[in-house]
Amino acid sequence: MASYNPTVQEVLDFLEAHGIGYEIYTHPPLFTIEEALEYWKEIDRSHTDGTGPLHCKNLFMRNHKGNRHYLISYECHKNLDIHSLEHMLHQGKLSFASEERLMRCLGVRPGSVGMFGLIHDIDTTGADPKELFENGHRVKFFYDKALLGASHVSFHPCDNSATLVIRVADFQKFINIWGGEAEALDMDNIG
């Protein structure tokens, strides 16, 4: 079995403990979608079903008061206008969350944001009660409904030196295990 850095291994251990299958691909740290697309070509060619996964871009935002946090995942070729996104989400004025917030809420550094960071939002013991939604989580997850139409999706496993591919059924299973509020949105017309 391959050896991965502790951040990636934590995600793999979580997935294995919950019966979620995955394919992992390692690469140099990737900080932009343009960089990632070069490495994702190989994933698309080698993917088990021959179609390639839907690759995701991720944003981590906060509201203007700084007491609410939002993870937004969407198909990587789409461009989102933040002002239009604010209107769609109905969460008020949004801004990008700081590195400190990324680490506190998702356990990631800039460039490594993705759905798998939600494993760090399961146990919120010790979290500031002002940051918690009614369901006890610090993060609300918005995702592009286009993800549900794919057979597989890909995200970084809390570290941008690897990409994990999972089945869409396992994407939905992961969201259920996390247990926070998640909402599918039509992101085809934002931008």
PDB file of C-alpha atoms in Angstrom:
ATOM      1  CA  MET A   1       0.000   0.000   0.000  1.00  0.00           C
ATOM      2  CA  ALA A   2       1.238   3.466  -0.877  1.00  0.00           C
ATOM      3  CA  SER A   3       2.255   5.914   1.816  1.00  0.00           C
ATOM      4  CA  TYR A   4       0.593   9.350   1.787  1.00  0.00           C
ATOM      5  CA  ASN A   5       1.144  12.474   3.831  1.00  0.00           C
ATOM      6  CA  PRO A   6      -0.878  12.602   7.081  1.00  0.00           C
ATOM      7  CA  THR A   7      -3.436  15.054   5.697  1.00  0.00           C
ATOM      8  CA  VAL A   8      -4.285  12.821   2.726  1.00  0.00           C
ATOM      9  CA  GLN A   9      -4.128   9.668   4.855  1.00  0.00           C
ATOM     10  CA  GLU A  10      -6.687  11.102   7.279  1.00  0.00           C
ATOM     11  CA  VAL A  11      -9.164  11.494   4.412  1.00  0.00           C
ATOM     12  CA  LEU A  12      -8.413   8.012   3.036  1.00  0.00           C
ATOM     13  CA  ASP A  13      -8.881   6.484   6.490  1.00  0.00           C
ATOM     14  CA  PHE A  14     -12.219   8.274   6.862  1.00  0.00           C
ATOM     15  CA  LEU A  15     -13.455   7.063   3.478  1.00  0.00           C
ATOM     16  CA  GLU A  16     -12.358   3.489   4.155  1.00  0.00           C
ATOM     17  CA  ALA A  17     -13.986   3.500   7.609  1.00  0.00           C
ATOM     18  CA  HIS A  18     -17.288   4.506   5.987  1.00  0.00           C
ATOM     19  CA  GLY A  19     -17.150   2.130   3.016  1.00  0.00           C
ATOM     20  CA  ILE A  20     -16.581   4.834   0.419  1.00  0.00           C
ATOM     21  CA  GLY A  21     -14.495   3.649  -2.522  1.00  0.00           C
ATOM     22  CA  TYR A  22     -12.052   5.997  -4.221  1.00  0.00           C
ATOM     23  CA  GLU A  23      -9.321   6.299  -6.792  1.00  0.00           C
ATOM     24  CA  ILE A  24      -6.331   8.425  -5.794  1.00  0.00           C
ATOM     25  CA  TYR A  25      -3.967  10.227  -8.135  1.00  0.00           C
ATOM     26  CA  THR A  26      -0.882  12.042  -6.873  1.00  0.00           C
ATOM     27  CA  HIS A  27       0.735  15.020  -8.578  1.00  0.00           C
ATOM     28  CA  PRO A  28       2.739  18.114  -7.659  1.00  0.00           C
ATOM     29  CA  PRO A  29       0.833  20.700  -5.598  1.00  0.00           C
ATOM     30  CA  LEU A  30      -1.676  22.416  -7.894  1.00  0.00           C
ATOM     31  CA  PHE A  31      -2.858  25.933  -7.102  1.00  0.00           C
ATOM     32  CA  THR A  32      -5.027  26.801 -10.110  1.00  0.00           C
ATOM     33  CA  ILE A  33      -7.551  25.020 -12.294  1.00  0.00           C
ATOM     34  CA  GLU A  34      -5.274  25.664 -15.281  1.00  0.00           C
ATOM     35  CA  GLU A  35      -2.444  23.751 -13.569  1.00  0.00           C
ATOM     36  CA  ALA A  36      -4.808  20.991 -12.497  1.00  0.00           C
ATOM     37  CA  LEU A  37      -6.273  20.457 -15.971  1.00  0.00           C
ATOM     38  CA  GLU A  38      -2.881  19.283 -17.219  1.00  0.00           C
ATOM     39  CA  TYR A  39      -2.760  16.520 -14.576  1.00  0.00           C
ATOM     40  CA  TRP A  40      -6.447  15.732 -14.772  1.00  0.00           C
ATOM     41  CA  LYS A  41      -6.000  14.726 -18.436  1.00  0.00           C
ATOM     42  CA  GLU A  42      -4.202  11.643 -17.141  1.00  0.00           C
ATOM     43  CA  ILE A  43      -7.019  10.930 -14.689  1.00  0.00           C
ATOM     44  CA  ASP A  44      -9.559  11.244 -17.492  1.00  0.00           C
ATOM     45  CA  ARG A  45      -7.581   8.786 -19.658  1.00  0.00           C
ATOM     46  CA  SER A  46      -7.022   6.242 -16.904  1.00  0.00           C
ATOM     47  CA  HIS A  47     -10.380   6.488 -15.166  1.00  0.00           C
ATOM     48  CA  THR A  48     -12.027   3.119 -14.740  1.00  0.00           C
ATOM     49  CA  ASP A  49     -15.272   3.829 -16.585  1.00  0.00           C
ATOM     50  CA  GLY A  50     -13.557   5.543 -19.509  1.00  0.00           C
ATOM     51  CA  THR A  51     -15.535   8.788 -19.223  1.00  0.00           C
ATOM     52  CA  GLY A  52     -13.516  10.672 -16.652  1.00  0.00           C
ATOM     53  CA  PRO A  53     -14.952  12.339 -13.549  1.00  0.00           C
ATOM     54  CA  LEU A  54     -16.500  15.754 -13.244  1.00  0.00           C
ATOM     55  CA  HIS A  55     -13.682  17.821 -11.718  1.00  0.00           C
ATOM     56  CA  CYS A  56     -14.691  20.362  -9.100  1.00  0.00           C
ATOM     57  CA  LYS A  57     -13.626  23.868  -8.242  1.00  0.00           C
ATOM     58  CA  ASN A  58     -14.212  24.946  -4.654  1.00  0.00           C
ATOM     59  CA  LEU A  59     -14.628  28.236  -2.836  1.00  0.00           C
ATOM     60  CA  PHE A  60     -14.750  28.826   0.901  1.00  0.00           C
ATOM     61  CA  MET A  61     -16.623  31.981   1.826  1.00  0.00           C
ATOM     62  CA  ARG A  62     -17.836  33.768   4.927  1.00  0.00           C
ATOM     63  CA  ASN A  63     -20.678  36.173   5.499  1.00  0.00           C
ATOM     64  CA  HIS A  64     -20.083  39.855   6.257  1.00  0.00           C
ATOM     65  CA  LYS A  65     -20.415  39.302  10.037  1.00  0.00           C
ATOM     66  CA  GLY A  66     -17.848  36.491   9.915  1.00  0.00           C
ATOM     67  CA  ASN A  67     -20.053  34.087  11.846  1.00  0.00           C
ATOM     68  CA  ARG A  68     -21.223  31.871   8.939  1.00  0.00           C
ATOM     69  CA  HIS A  69     -19.097  29.823   6.548  1.00  0.00           C
ATOM     70  CA  TYR A  70     -19.967  28.354   3.171  1.00  0.00           C
ATOM     71  CA  LEU A  71     -18.276  25.775   0.986  1.00  0.00           C
ATOM     72  CA  ILE A  72     -19.257  26.062  -2.673  1.00  0.00           C
ATOM     73  CA  SER A  73     -18.329  23.301  -5.159  1.00  0.00           C
ATOM     74  CA  TYR A  74     -19.013  23.408  -8.869  1.00  0.00           C
ATOM     75  CA  GLU A  75     -17.819  22.073 -12.207  1.00  0.00           C
ATOM     76  CA  CYS A  76     -14.317  23.416 -12.797  1.00  0.00           C
ATOM     77  CA  HIS A  77     -14.943  25.025 -16.202  1.00  0.00           C
ATOM     78  CA  LYS A  78     -17.693  27.299 -14.920  1.00  0.00           C
ATOM     79  CA  ASN A  79     -17.027  30.862 -13.860  1.00  0.00           C
ATOM     80  CA  LEU A  80     -19.014  32.273 -10.978  1.00  0.00           C
ATOM     81  CA  ASP A  81     -19.636  35.938 -10.445  1.00  0.00           C
ATOM     82  CA  ILE A  82     -19.538  36.504  -6.680  1.00  0.00           C
ATOM     83  CA  HIS A  83     -22.296  39.131  -6.757  1.00  0.00           C
ATOM     84  CA  SER A  84     -24.609  36.757  -8.657  1.00  0.00           C
ATOM     85  CA  LEU A  85     -23.624  33.952  -6.290  1.00  0.00           C
ATOM     86  CA  GLU A  86     -24.595  36.107  -3.296  1.00  0.00           C
ATOM     87  CA  HIS A  87     -28.066  36.584  -4.794  1.00  0.00           C
ATOM     88  CA  MET A  88     -28.456  32.877  -5.472  1.00  0.00           C
ATOM     89  CA  LEU A  89     -27.342  31.763  -2.002  1.00  0.00           C
ATOM     90  CA  HIS A  90     -29.426  34.357  -0.096  1.00  0.00           C
ATOM     91  CA  GLN A  91     -26.744  34.583   2.599  1.00  0.00           C
ATOM     92  CA  GLY A  92     -25.944  38.287   2.334  1.00  0.00           C
ATOM     93  CA  LYS A  93     -22.627  39.792   1.283  1.00  0.00           C
ATOM     94  CA  LEU A  94     -19.873  37.172   1.016  1.00  0.00           C
ATOM     95  CA  SER A  95     -16.095  37.351   1.015  1.00  0.00           C
ATOM     96  CA  PHE A  96     -13.349  34.765   0.829  1.00  0.00           C
ATOM     97  CA  ALA A  97     -12.500  33.214   4.180  1.00  0.00           C
ATOM     98  CA  SER A  98      -9.049  33.746   5.645  1.00  0.00           C
ATOM     99  CA  GLU A  99      -6.381  31.070   5.926  1.00  0.00           C
ATOM    100  CA  GLU A 100      -7.107  30.886   9.664  1.00  0.00           C
ATOM    101  CA  ARG A 101     -10.797  30.200   8.945  1.00  0.00           C
ATOM    102  CA  LEU A 102      -9.910  27.589   6.328  1.00  0.00           C
ATOM    103  CA  MET A 103      -7.821  25.734   8.872  1.00  0.00           C
ATOM    104  CA  ARG A 104     -10.327  26.126  11.715  1.00  0.00           C
ATOM    105  CA  CYS A 105     -13.407  25.048   9.760  1.00  0.00           C
ATOM    106  CA  LEU A 106     -12.062  22.637   7.109  1.00  0.00           C
ATOM    107  CA  GLY A 107      -8.564  21.743   8.262  1.00  0.00           C
ATOM    108  CA  VAL A 108      -7.025  22.919   4.966  1.00  0.00           C
ATOM    109  CA  ARG A 109      -4.657  25.534   3.621  1.00  0.00           C
ATOM    110  CA  PRO A 110      -5.351  27.777   0.609  1.00  0.00           C
ATOM    111  CA  GLY A 111      -5.298  25.806  -2.638  1.00  0.00           C
ATOM    112  CA  SER A 112      -6.560  22.610  -0.977  1.00  0.00           C
ATOM    113  CA  VAL A 113     -10.217  23.501  -0.389  1.00  0.00           C
ATOM    114  CA  GLY A 114     -12.713  20.787  -1.228  1.00  0.00           C
ATOM    115  CA  MET A 115     -15.585  18.697   0.019  1.00  0.00           C
ATOM    116  CA  PHE A 116     -13.365  16.298   1.972  1.00  0.00           C
ATOM    117  CA  GLY A 117     -12.505  19.138   4.372  1.00  0.00           C
ATOM    118  CA  LEU A 118     -15.985  18.623   5.807  1.00  0.00           C
ATOM    119  CA  ILE A 119     -14.574  15.716   7.843  1.00  0.00           C
ATOM    120  CA  HIS A 120     -13.202  18.464  10.085  1.00  0.00           C
ATOM    121  CA  ASP A 121     -16.714  19.864  10.538  1.00  0.00           C
ATOM    122  CA  ILE A 122     -18.239  16.694  11.994  1.00  0.00           C
ATOM    123  CA  ASP A 123     -17.063  17.113  15.579  1.00  0.00           C
ATOM    124  CA  THR A 124     -17.430  20.789  16.422  1.00  0.00           C
ATOM    125  CA  THR A 125     -16.757  20.393  20.140  1.00  0.00           C
ATOM    126  CA  GLY A 126     -15.121  23.584  21.355  1.00  0.00           C
ATOM    127  CA  ALA A 127     -16.309  25.634  18.380  1.00  0.00           C
ATOM    128  CA  ASP A 128     -17.539  29.149  18.991  1.00  0.00           C
ATOM    129  CA  PRO A 129     -21.335  28.741  19.373  1.00  0.00           C
ATOM    130  CA  LYS A 130     -21.813  31.953  17.351  1.00  0.00           C
ATOM    131  CA  GLU A 131     -20.315  30.162  14.329  1.00  0.00           C
ATOM    132  CA  LEU A 132     -22.589  27.142  14.482  1.00  0.00           C
ATOM    133  CA  PHE A 133     -25.657  26.684  12.335  1.00  0.00           C
ATOM    134  CA  GLU A 134     -28.732  25.245  14.055  1.00  0.00           C
ATOM    135  CA  ASN A 135     -27.594  21.741  13.017  1.00  0.00           C
ATOM    136  CA  GLY A 136     -24.354  22.105  15.020  1.00  0.00           C
ATOM    137  CA  HIS A 137     -22.009  22.499  12.026  1.00  0.00           C
ATOM    138  CA  ARG A 138     -19.797  25.459  11.147  1.00  0.00           C
ATOM    139  CA  VAL A 139     -20.187  25.055   7.381  1.00  0.00           C
ATOM    140  CA  LYS A 140     -23.098  25.041   4.949  1.00  0.00           C
ATOM    141  CA  PHE A 141     -22.320  23.202   1.689  1.00  0.00           C
ATOM    142  CA  PHE A 142     -23.657  24.464  -1.635  1.00  0.00           C
ATOM    143  CA  TYR A 143     -22.885  22.368  -4.700  1.00  0.00           C
ATOM    144  CA  ASP A 144     -23.626  22.501  -8.381  1.00  0.00           C
ATOM    145  CA  LYS A 145     -26.525  20.195  -9.239  1.00  0.00           C
ATOM    146  CA  ALA A 146     -24.500  19.225 -12.344  1.00  0.00           C
ATOM    147  CA  LEU A 147     -22.386  17.072 -10.009  1.00  0.00           C
ATOM    148  CA  LEU A 148     -25.378  14.774  -9.546  1.00  0.00           C
ATOM    149  CA  GLY A 149     -25.522  14.118 -13.298  1.00  0.00           C
ATOM    150  CA  ALA A 150     -21.977  12.752 -13.446  1.00  0.00           C
ATOM    151  CA  SER A 151     -20.955   9.185 -12.686  1.00  0.00           C
ATOM    152  CA  HIS A 152     -17.878  10.287 -10.693  1.00  0.00           C
ATOM    153  CA  VAL A 153     -16.587  13.540  -9.171  1.00  0.00           C
ATOM    154  CA  SER A 154     -13.113  14.616  -8.083  1.00  0.00           C
ATOM    155  CA  PHE A 155     -11.804  16.756  -5.218  1.00  0.00           C
ATOM    156  CA  HIS A 156      -8.458  17.288  -3.499  1.00  0.00           C
ATOM    157  CA  PRO A 157      -8.206  15.211  -0.278  1.00  0.00           C
ATOM    158  CA  CYS A 158      -7.456  18.285   1.921  1.00  0.00           C
ATOM    159  CA  ASP A 159      -4.104  18.606   0.157  1.00  0.00           C
ATOM    160  CA  ASN A 160      -3.520  19.857  -3.376  1.00  0.00           C
ATOM    161  CA  SER A 161      -0.843  17.226  -4.100  1.00  0.00           C
ATOM    162  CA  ALA A 162      -3.489  14.586  -4.839  1.00  0.00           C
ATOM    163  CA  THR A 163      -6.902  14.185  -6.418  1.00  0.00           C
ATOM    164  CA  LEU A 164      -9.542  11.712  -5.243  1.00  0.00           C
ATOM    165  CA  VAL A 165     -12.237  10.384  -7.534  1.00  0.00           C
ATOM    166  CA  ILE A 166     -15.431   8.948  -6.032  1.00  0.00           C
ATOM    167  CA  ARG A 167     -18.759   7.785  -7.427  1.00  0.00           C
ATOM    168  CA  VAL A 168     -21.605  10.285  -7.227  1.00  0.00           C
ATOM    169  CA  ALA A 169     -23.533   7.851  -5.012  1.00  0.00           C
ATOM    170  CA  ASP A 170     -20.580   7.998  -2.601  1.00  0.00           C
ATOM    171  CA  PHE A 171     -20.524  11.812  -2.887  1.00  0.00           C
ATOM    172  CA  GLN A 172     -24.100  11.774  -1.587  1.00  0.00           C
ATOM    173  CA  LYS A 173     -23.208   9.183   1.069  1.00  0.00           C
ATOM    174  CA  PHE A 174     -20.328  11.407   2.250  1.00  0.00           C
ATOM    175  CA  ILE A 175     -22.694  14.378   2.608  1.00  0.00           C
ATOM    176  CA  ASN A 176     -25.077  12.254   4.685  1.00  0.00           C
ATOM    177  CA  ILE A 177     -22.257  11.043   6.950  1.00  0.00           C
ATOM    178  CA  TRP A 178     -21.063  14.623   7.453  1.00  0.00           C
ATOM    179  CA  GLY A 179     -24.617  15.539   8.456  1.00  0.00           C
ATOM    180  CA  GLY A 180     -24.583  19.261   7.832  1.00  0.00           C
ATOM    181  CA  GLU A 181     -26.837  21.289   5.585  1.00  0.00           C
ATOM    182  CA  ALA A 182     -26.173  20.772   1.888  1.00  0.00           C
ATOM    183  CA  GLU A 183     -28.016  22.294  -1.027  1.00  0.00           C
ATOM    184  CA  ALA A 184     -27.788  21.538  -4.749  1.00  0.00           C
ATOM    185  CA  LEU A 185     -28.049  24.651  -6.929  1.00  0.00           C
ATOM    186  CA  ASP A 186     -28.343  25.269 -10.655  1.00  0.00           C
ATOM    187  CA  MET A 187     -25.044  27.013 -11.282  1.00  0.00           C
ATOM    188  CA  ASP A 188     -25.312  26.998 -15.065  1.00  0.00           C
ATOM    189  CA  ASN A 189     -26.612  30.550 -15.133  1.00  0.00           C
ATOM    190  CA  ILE A 190     -24.279  32.290 -12.683  1.00  0.00           C
ATOM    191  CA  GLY A 191     -21.453  34.291 -14.123  1.00  0.00           C
TER     192      GLY A 191
END
